[in-house]
């Protein structure tokens, strides 16, 4: 089984920092964070839009069920 020890992770982090540099890693982190933030915002807006289409009061639900039972 190929388990990773703390030394493997440390060596991997050092190699990544040497290859990309700290400024490029900071920019990548900022871009990924912005993408996640935009994704969460769009999901939240979609949930808000669908909740606006559904009735919120009991009277509206009763009227809706009465109108469907009358049509049947």
Short mmCIF file of C-alpha atoms in Angstrom, two decimals:
data_model
loop_
_atom_site.label_atom_id
_atom_site.label_comp_id
_atom_site.label_asym_id
_atom_site.label_seq_id
_atom_site.Cartn_x
_atom_site.Cartn_y
_atom_site.Cartn_z
CA UNK A 1 0.00 0.00 0.00
CA UNK A 2 1.41 3.41 -0.95
CA UNK A 3 0.79 5.65 2.03
CA UNK A 4 1.98 9.23 2.21
CA UNK A 5 3.95 10.32 5.21
CA UNK A 6 4.44 13.89 6.34
CA UNK A 7 7.86 13.93 4.67
CA UNK A 8 6.36 13.07 1.29
CA UNK A 9 3.94 15.98 1.61
CA UNK A 10 6.72 18.38 2.69
CA UNK A 11 8.97 17.39 -0.22
CA UNK A 12 6.06 17.71 -2.65
CA UNK A 13 5.24 21.20 -1.31
CA UNK A 14 8.87 22.32 -1.66
CA UNK A 15 9.05 21.06 -5.25
CA UNK A 16 5.78 22.82 -6.15
CA UNK A 17 7.00 26.08 -4.60
CA UNK A 18 10.31 25.84 -6.48
CA UNK A 19 8.60 25.11 -9.80
CA UNK A 20 5.85 27.72 -9.69
CA UNK A 21 7.07 30.34 -7.24
CA UNK A 22 5.08 31.91 -4.44
CA UNK A 23 3.58 34.74 -6.50
CA UNK A 24 2.13 32.39 -9.12
CA UNK A 25 0.75 30.10 -6.39
CA UNK A 26 -0.85 33.11 -4.72
CA UNK A 27 -2.52 34.11 -8.00
CA UNK A 28 -3.74 30.56 -8.58
CA UNK A 29 -5.20 30.46 -5.07
CA UNK A 30 -6.93 33.79 -5.63
CA UNK A 31 -8.40 32.59 -8.94
CA UNK A 32 -9.65 29.32 -7.46
CA UNK A 33 -11.16 31.16 -4.50
CA UNK A 34 -12.94 33.59 -6.82
CA UNK A 35 -14.31 30.74 -8.91
CA UNK A 36 -15.66 28.97 -5.82
CA UNK A 37 -17.21 32.22 -4.57
CA UNK A 38 -18.91 32.84 -7.95
CA UNK A 39 -20.18 29.26 -8.03
CA UNK A 40 -21.71 29.56 -4.56
CA UNK A 41 -23.28 32.90 -5.52
CA UNK A 42 -24.88 31.45 -8.66
CA UNK A 43 -26.24 28.44 -6.75
CA UNK A 44 -27.69 30.74 -4.09
CA UNK A 45 -29.30 32.98 -6.76
CA UNK A 46 -30.81 29.93 -8.47
CA UNK A 47 -32.30 28.75 -5.17
CA UNK A 48 -33.74 32.22 -4.54
CA UNK A 49 -35.27 32.34 -8.01
CA UNK A 50 -37.00 28.97 -7.58
CA UNK A 51 -38.27 29.88 -4.12
CA UNK A 52 -39.87 33.05 -5.51
CA UNK A 53 -42.02 30.98 -7.87
CA UNK A 54 -43.60 28.89 -5.11
CA UNK A 55 -46.42 30.24 -2.94
CA UNK A 56 -45.45 31.03 0.64
CA UNK A 57 -48.80 31.32 2.40
CA UNK A 58 -51.22 28.63 3.44
CA UNK A 59 -54.08 30.42 1.64
CA UNK A 60 -52.23 30.28 -1.65
CA UNK A 61 -51.62 26.56 -1.23
CA UNK A 62 -55.30 25.95 -0.39
CA UNK A 63 -56.45 27.98 -3.40
CA UNK A 64 -54.02 26.11 -5.63
CA UNK A 65 -55.24 22.71 -4.44
CA UNK A 66 -58.91 23.78 -4.73
CA UNK A 67 -58.42 24.98 -8.31
CA UNK A 68 -56.77 21.71 -9.32
CA UNK A 69 -59.53 19.64 -7.70
CA UNK A 70 -62.25 21.69 -9.43
CA UNK A 71 -60.61 21.19 -12.83
CA UNK A 72 -60.47 17.41 -12.38
#
